[in-house]
Coordinates of C-alpha atoms and ligand atoms in Angstrom, one line a residue:
X17 CA 16.4 6.2 28.2
X18 CA 13.9 7.6 26.1
X19 CA 10.6 9.3 26.7
X20 CA 7.8 9.6 24.1
X21 CA 6.4 13.0 23.2
X22 CA 2.8 13.3 22.8
X23 CA 1.8 14.3 19.2
X24 CA -1.5 15.3 17.7
X25 CA -2.7 13.2 14.9
X26 CA -2.5 16.3 12.4
X27 CA 1.0 17.0 13.5
X28 CA 2.3 13.5 12.8
X29 CA 1.1 13.4 9.2
X30 CA 2.5 16.8 8.6
X31 CA 5.7 15.9 10.1
X32 CA 6.0 12.8 8.0
X33 CA 5.1 14.7 4.9
X34 CA 7.8 17.1 5.8
X35 CA 10.3 14.4 6.6
X36 CA 9.6 12.7 3.3
X37 CA 10.5 15.7 1.4
X38 CA 13.6 16.8 3.5
X39 CA 15.2 13.3 3.5
X40 CA 14.3 12.4 0.0
X41 CA 11.6 9.8 0.4
X42 CA 8.7 11.4 -1.4
X43 CA 8.3 14.5 -3.6
X44 CA 5.1 15.9 -5.2
X45 CA 5.0 15.0 -8.9
X46 CA 6.1 17.9 -11.2
X47 CA 6.6 20.1 -8.1
X48 CA 8.4 22.9 -10.2
X49 CA 5.3 23.2 -12.2
X50 CA 3.0 23.5 -9.2
X51 CA 2.5 19.6 -8.7
X52 CA -0.1 17.1 -10.3
X53 CA -2.8 16.1 -7.8
X54 CA -2.8 12.5 -6.7
X55 CA 0.7 11.7 -8.1
X56 CA 3.9 11.4 -6.3
X57 CA 7.6 10.8 -7.0
X58 CA 9.8 8.6 -4.9
X59 CA 13.2 10.1 -4.2
X60 CA 16.5 8.4 -3.3
X61 CA 15.5 6.9 0.0
X62 CA 11.9 6.4 -1.0
X63 CA 12.8 4.3 -4.0
X64 CA 14.9 2.0 -1.8
X65 CA 12.1 1.6 0.6
X66 CA 9.7 0.8 -2.1
X67 CA 12.0 -1.9 -3.6
X68 CA 12.6 -3.4 -0.2
X69 CA 8.9 -3.7 0.4
X70 CA 8.3 -5.3 -3.0
X71 CA 11.4 -7.6 -2.5
X72 CA 10.4 -9.0 0.7
X73 CA 6.8 -9.4 -0.6
X74 CA 8.0 -11.1 -3.8
X75 CA 10.2 -13.5 -1.8
X76 CA 7.5 -14.3 0.6
X77 CA 5.2 -15.2 -2.3
X78 CA 7.4 -16.8 -5.0
X79 CA 9.9 -18.7 -2.9
X80 CA 7.3 -21.4 -2.6
X81 CA 6.8 -24.4 -4.9
X82 CA 3.2 -23.4 -5.9
X83 CA 3.4 -19.8 -6.8
X84 CA 4.7 -18.4 -10.1
X85 CA 5.5 -14.8 -11.1
X86 CA 4.0 -12.7 -13.8
X87 CA 4.5 -9.2 -15.2
X88 CA 1.6 -8.4 -17.5
X89 CA 1.4 -5.3 -19.6
X90 CA -0.4 -2.2 -18.3
X91 CA -2.4 -1.7 -21.5
X92 CA -4.7 -4.7 -22.2
X93 CA -7.3 -5.5 -24.8
X94 CA -10.4 -3.2 -24.0
X95 CA -12.8 -6.3 -23.8
X96 CA -11.0 -7.2 -20.6
X97 CA -12.4 -4.3 -18.8
X98 CA -15.9 -5.2 -20.1
X99 CA -15.5 -8.8 -18.9
X100 CA -14.1 -7.8 -15.5
X101 CA -17.1 -5.4 -15.0
X102 CA -14.9 -2.3 -14.8
X103 CA -16.6 -0.5 -17.8
X104 CA -20.0 -0.9 -16.3
X105 CA -19.5 -0.8 -12.5
X106 CA -16.1 0.9 -11.7
X107 CA -17.6 4.1 -11.2
X108 CA -18.5 6.7 -8.4
X109 CA -21.8 8.6 -8.5
X110 CA -20.9 12.4 -8.3
X111 CA -23.0 15.4 -7.5
X112 CA -22.2 19.1 -8.0
X113 CA -23.4 22.2 -6.0
X114 CA -24.5 24.7 -8.8
X115 CA -24.1 27.6 -6.4
X116 CA -20.5 27.1 -4.9
X117 CA -19.4 24.5 -7.6
X118 CA -18.3 21.9 -4.9
X119 CA -18.2 18.3 -6.2
X120 CA -18.8 15.4 -3.9
X121 CA -19.0 11.7 -4.2
X122 CA -22.5 10.7 -3.1
X123 CA -21.3 8.7 -0.1
X124 CA -19.0 11.5 1.0
X125 CA -21.7 14.0 0.8
X126 CA -24.0 11.9 3.0
X127 CA -21.3 11.7 5.6
X128 CA -20.9 15.5 5.5
X129 CA -24.6 16.5 6.0
X130 CA -25.6 18.0 9.1
X131 CA -27.5 15.8 11.5
X132 CA -30.6 18.0 10.9
X133 CA -30.4 17.5 7.1
X134 CA -29.8 13.7 7.5
X135 CA -33.0 13.7 9.6
X136 CA -34.9 15.4 6.7
X137 CA -33.6 12.7 4.5
X138 CA -34.7 10.0 6.9
X139 CA -38.2 11.4 7.0
X140 CA -38.4 11.6 3.1
X141 CA -37.2 8.0 2.7
X142 CA -39.8 6.8 5.2
X143 CA -42.5 8.7 3.5
X144 CA -41.7 8.4 -0.2
X145 CA -38.9 5.9 -0.8
X146 CA -39.2 3.5 -3.7
X147 CA -42.0 0.8 -3.2
X148 CA -41.0 -2.3 -1.5
X149 CA -38.0 -0.8 0.4
X150 CA -38.8 -0.3 4.1
X151 CA -36.9 2.3 6.2
X152 CA -36.4 1.5 9.8
X153 CA -33.1 3.2 10.7
X154 CA -30.8 5.9 9.7
X155 CA -28.6 3.2 7.9
X156 CA -31.6 2.2 5.8
X157 CA -32.2 5.8 4.7
X158 CA -28.5 6.2 3.9
X159 CA -28.8 3.0 1.8
X160 CA -31.8 4.4 0.0
X161 CA -30.0 7.7 -0.5
X162 CA -27.0 6.2 -2.0
X163 CA -29.2 4.0 -4.3
X164 CA -31.4 6.9 -5.4
X165 CA -29.8 10.2 -4.7
X166 CA -31.9 12.0 -7.3
X167 CA -35.0 11.5 -5.1
X168 CA -33.6 13.6 -2.4
X169 CA -32.2 16.6 -4.3
X170 CA -34.9 19.1 -3.0
X171 CA -33.9 18.3 0.5
X172 CA -30.1 18.5 0.4
X173 CA -28.3 21.4 2.0
X174 CA -24.7 21.9 0.6
X175 CA -22.2 21.5 3.4
X176 CA -20.0 24.0 1.9
X177 CA -22.2 27.0 1.0
X178 CA -25.2 26.1 3.0
X179 CA -27.7 26.6 0.2
X180 CA -30.7 24.2 -0.2
X181 CA -31.8 22.4 -3.5
X182 CA -28.9 23.6 -5.4
X183 CA -27.5 20.1 -6.5
X184 CA -27.3 18.7 -10.0
X185 CA -28.6 15.1 -10.7
X186 CA -26.1 12.5 -9.7
X187 CA -23.9 11.4 -12.6
X188 CA -21.6 8.3 -12.8
X189 CA -17.9 8.8 -13.2
X190 CA -15.8 6.0 -14.4
X191 CA -12.5 5.8 -12.5
X192 CA -10.4 4.3 -15.4
X193 CA -8.0 6.5 -17.3
X194 CA -8.7 6.2 -21.0
X195 CA -6.2 6.8 -23.8
X196 CA -5.8 5.9 -27.6
X197 CA -3.8 3.2 -29.2
X198 CA -2.1 4.2 -32.5
X199 CA -2.5 7.6 -34.3
X200 CA -6.2 7.9 -34.5
X201 CA -8.1 9.2 -31.6
X202 CA -11.5 7.4 -32.1
X203 CA -13.5 5.2 -30.0
X204 CA -12.3 2.0 -31.8
X205 CA -8.8 2.7 -30.6
X206 CA -9.7 3.4 -26.9
X207 CA -7.7 1.6 -24.4
X208 CA -7.5 1.9 -20.5
X209 CA -4.6 2.2 -18.1
X210 CA -5.2 -0.8 -15.9
X211 CA -7.0 0.0 -12.6
X212 CA -5.7 -3.3 -11.0
X213 CA -3.0 -5.8 -11.9
X214 CA -5.4 -8.6 -11.3
X215 CA -7.0 -9.0 -14.7
X216 CA -3.5 -9.5 -16.2
X217 CA -3.3 -12.6 -14.1
X218 CA -6.8 -14.0 -15.0
X219 CA -6.3 -13.7 -18.7
X220 CA -2.9 -15.5 -18.4
X221 CA -4.2 -18.3 -16.3
X222 CA -3.9 -20.9 -19.2
X223 CA -0.5 -19.6 -20.2
X224 CA 1.1 -19.8 -16.6
X225 CA -0.6 -23.2 -15.8
X226 CA 0.7 -24.9 -19.1
X227 CA 4.1 -23.3 -19.1
X228 CA 4.8 -23.9 -15.5
X229 CA 2.9 -27.3 -15.3
X230 CA 1.5 -26.3 -12.0
X231 CA -1.3 -28.3 -10.3
X232 CA -4.0 -26.9 -8.2
X233 CA -3.8 -25.2 -5.8
X234 CA -1.3 -22.8 -7.2
X235 CA -1.0 -19.0 -7.3
X236 CA 0.3 -16.2 -9.6
X237 CA 1.9 -13.2 -8.1
X238 CA 2.4 -9.9 -9.6
X239 CA 3.7 -6.5 -8.7
X240 CA 2.9 -3.4 -11.0
X241 CA 1.4 -0.1 -11.5
X242 CA -2.3 0.7 -11.5
X243 CA -4.2 3.8 -12.2
X244 CA -7.5 5.2 -10.9
X245 CA -8.9 8.6 -11.7
X246 CA -10.0 9.0 -8.0
X247 CA -12.3 11.9 -7.2
X248 CA -11.1 12.4 -3.8
X249 CA -7.3 12.0 -3.6
X250 CA -6.5 12.4 0.2
X251 CA -4.2 11.8 3.0
X252 CA -0.9 12.0 1.1
X253 CA -0.1 8.6 -0.3
X254 CA -3.1 6.9 0.9
X255 CA -5.5 7.6 -2.0
X256 CA -3.7 8.5 -5.1
X257 CA -4.1 8.3 -8.9
X258 CA -1.1 6.3 -9.8
X259 CA 0.0 3.6 -7.4
X260 CA 1.5 0.1 -7.3
X261 CA -0.1 -3.1 -6.3
X262 CA 1.3 -6.4 -5.3
X263 CA -1.3 -9.0 -5.9
X264 CA -1.5 -12.8 -5.7
X265 CA -4.4 -14.8 -7.1
X266 CA -4.5 -18.3 -5.6
X267 CA -6.5 -20.8 -7.8
X268 CA -8.1 -23.6 -5.8
X269 CA -10.6 -26.4 -6.1
X270 CA -14.0 -24.9 -5.2
X271 CA -14.3 -27.5 -2.5
X272 CA -11.4 -26.0 -0.6
X273 CA -12.0 -22.3 -1.0
X274 CA -12.8 -21.6 2.7
X275 CA -9.7 -23.4 3.9
X276 CA -7.4 -21.3 1.6
X277 CA -9.2 -18.1 2.4
X278 CA -8.5 -18.7 6.2
X279 CA -4.9 -19.6 5.3
X280 CA -4.1 -16.4 3.2
X281 CA -5.8 -14.2 5.8
X282 CA -3.5 -15.5 8.4
X283 CA -0.4 -15.4 6.2
X284 CA -0.9 -11.9 5.1
X285 CA -1.4 -10.3 8.5
X286 CA 1.6 -12.2 9.8
X287 CA 3.6 -10.8 6.9
X288 CA 3.0 -7.3 8.0
X289 CA 3.9 -8.2 11.6
X290 CA 7.0 -9.9 10.5
X291 CA 8.3 -6.7 8.9
X292 CA 7.7 -4.7 12.1
X293 CA 3.9 -3.4 12.1
X294 CA 2.9 -3.0 15.6
X295 CA 0.0 -5.5 16.2
X296 CA -2.1 -2.9 17.9
X297 CA -2.0 -0.8 14.8
X298 CA -3.5 -3.6 12.7
X299 CA -7.0 -4.9 12.6
X300 CA -9.3 -7.1 10.4
X301 CA -12.3 -5.7 8.9
X302 CA -14.7 -8.4 7.8
X303 CA -17.1 -7.3 5.0
X304 CA -20.8 -7.8 5.7
X305 CA -21.9 -6.5 2.4
X306 CA -20.3 -8.4 -0.3
X307 CA -19.7 -7.4 -4.1
X308 CA -22.0 -9.7 -6.2
X309 CA -19.0 -11.9 -7.2
X310 CA -17.5 -12.4 -3.8
X311 CA -18.1 -15.1 -1.4
X312 CA -16.0 -13.7 1.5
X313 CA -13.9 -10.6 1.9
X314 CA -11.7 -9.1 4.7
X315 CA -9.4 -6.0 4.7
X316 CA -6.3 -5.6 6.7
X317 CA -6.5 -2.1 8.1
X318 CA -3.7 0.0 9.6
X319 CA -4.2 2.8 12.1
X320 CA -2.8 5.8 10.2
X321 CA -2.5 9.1 12.0
X322 CA -5.8 10.1 10.3
X323 CA -7.6 7.1 11.2
X324 CA -8.0 3.3 10.1
X325 CA -7.6 2.6 6.5
X326 CA -7.3 -0.5 4.3
X327 CA -3.8 -1.5 3.3
X328 CA -4.7 -4.9 1.8
X329 CA -7.8 -7.0 0.8
X330 CA -8.2 -10.8 0.9
X331 CA -11.1 -11.8 -1.3
X332 CA -12.8 -15.1 -2.3
X333 CA -13.7 -14.1 -5.8
X334 CA -15.3 -17.6 -6.6
X335 CA -15.0 -18.5 -10.2
X336 CA -16.4 -15.2 -11.3
X337 CA -13.3 -13.8 -13.1
X338 CA -12.3 -17.0 -15.0
X339 CA -16.0 -17.6 -16.0
X340 CA -16.4 -13.9 -17.4
X341 CA -13.1 -14.1 -19.4
X342 CA -14.2 -17.5 -20.8
X343 CA -17.6 -15.9 -21.8
X344 CA -16.1 -12.8 -23.4
X345 CA -13.1 -14.3 -25.1
X346 CA -14.6 -17.7 -26.1
X347 CA -11.5 -19.5 -24.6
X348 CA -12.0 -22.0 -21.8
X349 CA -10.2 -21.0 -18.6
X350 CA -10.6 -24.3 -16.7
X351 CA -8.7 -27.0 -15.0
X352 CA -8.7 -30.8 -15.4
X353 CA -7.8 -32.8 -12.5
X354 CA -6.2 -35.9 -13.7
X355 CA -6.5 -37.7 -10.4
X356 CA -10.3 -37.3 -10.0
X357 CA -11.0 -36.9 -13.8
X358 CA -13.0 -33.7 -12.9
X359 CA -13.0 -30.6 -15.2
X360 CA -14.0 -27.4 -13.5
X361 CA -13.4 -23.6 -13.2
X362 CA -11.1 -22.9 -10.1
X363 CA -12.1 -20.5 -7.5
X364 CA -9.8 -17.6 -6.8
X365 CA -8.5 -16.4 -3.5
X366 CA -7.0 -13.1 -4.0
X367 CA -4.5 -11.1 -1.8
X368 CA -4.4 -7.6 -3.0
X369 CA -2.1 -5.1 -1.4
X370 CA -1.0 -1.6 -2.4
X371 CA 2.8 -1.2 -2.5
X372 CA 2.4 2.5 -2.1
X373 CA -0.1 2.4 0.6
X374 CA 2.0 -0.2 2.5
X375 CA 4.9 2.1 2.1
X376 CA 2.9 5.0 3.9
X377 CA 1.9 2.5 6.5
X378 CA 5.3 1.2 7.1
X379 CA 6.6 4.9 7.2
X380 CA 3.9 5.9 9.8
X381 CA 4.6 2.7 11.8
X382 CA 8.4 3.5 12.0
X383 CA 8.1 7.1 12.8
X384 CA 8.9 8.1 16.4
X385 CA 10.1 11.1 18.3
X386 CA 12.0 10.6 21.5
X387 CA 13.6 12.7 24.2
X388 CA 17.0 11.2 24.8
X389 CA 19.8 11.7 27.2
X390 CA 22.8 13.4 25.5
X391 CA 25.1 11.0 27.2
X392 CA 24.8 7.3 27.3
X393 CA 25.0 7.3 31.1
X394 CA 21.9 9.5 31.3
X395 CA 23.7 12.1 33.5
X396 CA 23.5 15.1 31.2
X397 CA 20.6 17.2 29.7
X398 CA 18.3 15.7 27.0
X399 CA 17.7 16.4 23.4
X400 CA 15.0 15.2 21.0
X401 CA 15.5 12.9 18.1
X402 CA 13.2 11.8 15.2
X403 CA 13.8 8.2 14.3
X404 CA 12.4 5.8 11.8
X405 CA 12.4 2.5 13.3
X406 CA 12.2 0.4 10.0
X407 CA 12.7 -3.3 10.1
X408 CA 16.3 -3.8 8.9
X409 CA 15.1 -5.5 5.7
X410 CA 13.1 -2.6 4.9
X411 CA 15.5 0.2 5.8
X412 CA 16.8 2.2 2.8
X413 CA 20.4 2.5 4.0
X414 CA 21.6 -0.5 6.0
X415 CA 24.8 1.1 7.5
X416 CA 26.6 4.4 7.7
X417 CA 30.3 4.8 8.1
X418 CA 31.9 7.7 9.9
X419 CA 35.5 8.8 10.7
X420 CA 35.3 10.4 14.2
X421 CA 37.7 13.2 12.9
X422 CA 39.1 13.9 9.4
X423 CA 42.7 13.3 10.3
X424 CA 45.1 10.6 11.2
X425 CA 44.0 8.4 8.3
X426 CA 40.6 7.8 9.8
X427 CA 38.9 8.9 6.5
X428 CA 40.8 6.4 4.5
X429 CA 39.9 3.5 6.9
X430 CA 36.2 4.6 6.9
X431 CA 36.3 4.9 3.1
X432 CA 37.9 1.4 2.7
X433 CA 35.2 -0.1 5.0
X434 CA 32.4 1.6 3.1
X435 CA 33.7 0.3 -0.3
X436 CA 34.0 -3.3 1.1
X437 CA 30.4 -3.2 2.6
X438 CA 29.0 -1.7 -0.6
X439 CA 29.7 -5.0 -2.6
X440 CA 26.5 -6.3 -0.9
X441 CA 24.7 -3.5 0.9
X442 CA 23.5 0.1 0.6
X443 CA 25.9 1.9 2.7
X444 CA 26.4 5.7 3.3
X445 CA 29.7 7.4 4.1
X446 CA 29.5 10.6 6.0
X447 CA 32.4 12.7 7.4
X448 CA 30.9 16.1 7.9
X449 CA 29.8 17.7 11.1
X450 CA 29.9 16.6 14.7
X451 CA 29.4 12.7 15.0
X452 CA 26.1 13.3 17.1
X453 CA 24.6 15.2 14.2
X454 CA 25.6 12.5 11.9
X455 CA 23.9 9.9 14.1
X456 CA 20.7 12.1 14.1
X457 CA 20.7 12.3 10.4
X458 CA 20.8 8.6 10.0
X459 CA 18.2 8.0 12.7
X460 CA 15.9 10.2 10.5
X461 CA 16.6 7.9 7.5
X462 CA 16.0 4.8 9.6
X463 CA 19.6 3.5 9.1
X464 CA 20.0 0.5 11.6
X465 CA 23.7 0.6 12.1
X466 CA 26.3 3.4 12.3
X467 CA 30.0 2.3 12.3
X468 CA 32.6 4.9 13.6
X469 CA 36.3 4.9 13.0
X470 CA 38.1 6.4 16.1
X471 CA 41.5 6.7 17.5
X472 CA 41.2 3.0 19.0
X473 CA 40.8 1.8 15.5
X474 CA 44.3 3.1 14.7
X475 CA 45.7 1.0 17.5
X476 CA 43.7 -2.2 17.4
X477 CA 41.8 -2.3 14.1
X478 CA 38.3 -2.1 15.8
X479 CA 35.4 0.3 15.3
X480 CA 32.2 1.1 17.2
X481 CA 28.8 -0.2 15.9
X482 CA 25.8 1.8 17.1
X483 CA 22.3 0.4 17.1
X484 CA 19.7 2.9 15.9
X485 CA 16.9 1.8 18.4
X486 CA 18.9 1.2 21.6
X487 CA 21.6 3.8 20.7
X488 CA 24.1 1.3 22.4
X489 CA 27.5 1.0 20.9
X490 CA 29.7 -2.1 20.7
X491 CA 33.3 -2.4 19.6
X492 CA 34.2 -5.1 17.1
X493 CA 37.1 -6.0 14.8
X494 CA 37.0 -4.3 11.3
X495 CA 37.2 -8.0 9.9
X496 CA 34.0 -8.9 11.6
X497 CA 31.8 -6.0 10.4
X498 CA 30.4 -7.7 7.4
X499 CA 29.6 -10.8 9.3
X500 CA 28.0 -8.8 12.1
X501 CA 25.7 -6.9 9.8
X502 CA 24.7 -10.1 7.9
X503 CA 23.6 -11.6 11.1
X504 CA 21.6 -8.5 12.1
X505 CA 19.9 -7.5 8.8
Ligands
GAP619 N1 -7.8 -6.7 -7.5 C1 -8.4 -6.4 -6.3 C2 -8.2 -4.9 -6.0 O1 -7.5 -4.1 -6.8 P1 -8.7 -3.1 -4.3 O2 -9.2 -3.2 -2.8 O3 -9.4 -2.1 -5.1 O4 -8.6 -4.5 -4.8 C3 -6.2 -3.3 -3.6 O5 -7.1 -2.7 -4.2 C4 -5.2 -2.5 -2.8 O6 -4.7 -1.5 -3.6 C5 -5.8 -1.7 -1.7 O7 -5.9 -2.4 -0.5 C6 -4.9 -0.6 -1.4 O8 -3.8 -0.9 -0.7 C7 -4.4 -0.3 -2.9 N2 -5.2 0.9 -3.6 C8 -6.3 0.8 -4.2 N3 -6.7 2.0 -4.6 C9 -5.7 2.8 -4.3 C10 -5.3 4.3 -4.5 N4 -6.2 5.0 -5.0 N5 -4.3 4.7 -3.9 C11 -3.3 3.9 -3.4 N6 -3.6 2.6 -3.2 C12 -4.6 2.1 -3.6

């Protein structure tokens, strides 16, 4: 019945961005003032999709005996970020071209250098790199460049203006947003907008353990806003400055960390598949180079139209965080096992997903363009349709109700059906334009079912229900609509 059109990657991203604005999924922040870089507003359909993603994640996590929920504040004691390492390490080295004023993150700059320029760097790294560091490949040279960019300033050619030796020394740029608490803007009142929800969980470890009387292994799940002053915001919702995370920290006996790491890795990839992610669009990226606190780390990546990108990280963070907060706060964050009489600091297996990045991935995954027959029997000419094939649990609107024509009391019947369904579901009523146009509008919003009241309804109290993906219609009694939708959604 349908035939896929070939689309270029660039086209697809642009089409999705345009659909997001047209249909009310996502708007640029402060658009009427020219926008604010790296910030977005979620419109009427976007906010529903966002809530649905959070709801299915929250249910998945907390409808278990051993996971509790938490909602920690965004502003936290500044010592939290010293203990976590964010004050010291959460920064990107930046470098500026004095000639054309382009600013680059060091790793991005290396990627952008011409092959010839990279070879010059390689030669320089072999000849005069820091003592004790051997350079046998371009990867080694890149590693040395990233660690000591200032050694190579004379060799660098700006990828933008083409000038040589025009770069400033590299400087560290912390990604945390800073503000002041109280009326005085001095350094003793500095606080940060959290760059991740996780630290709110670590500092509440004792509170949750004691109030919920949980025994190991147990987890704490949290959904909330996070802020990062990213240098390179890019690819629409992929890398932004204000976003939401859904993170779960699972506290385990250190002897069982590997088992639970495997368990959560599998659970998390299954979760994305359960809600409709195409398996061939997902892959795991196992980290070879690990952060100093991590014992293992794997990313779940989605194939966006612009390439593969991380949507969730699963990390074995060992006892690093609880140990550091114990050290910095002076309060013990540990566990006493009353069976084995052992006292120890638990290890943490962390599942860290972006809500807004998952939103973008679910959107790309759902987006499709099809060439379809105008009539169901396939005999007439074709037309194209844009459809968002969301999993029904994620779809912003669950059903739309139409009167076929606006006479003979069809509107009233359709309105009554809408009101009845609205007690439980997000339902849209539409009586304007040709019915085919109304179907197309709902396809573009990802509405899984359209219910039409027609002349048969007047005779036998039945309606048609059209399935978004197959476009097939079936006729059922009005009294069965709610039950039908419940079984399908
Ligand atoms: N607590 C661990 C942590 O925050 P992360 O890999 O830095 O780990 C977890 O972030 C997830 O948060 C990422 O997989 C991504 O989905 C999302 N995320 C991180 N930075 C983001 C940004 N600038 N814009 C949108 N989402 C982001």
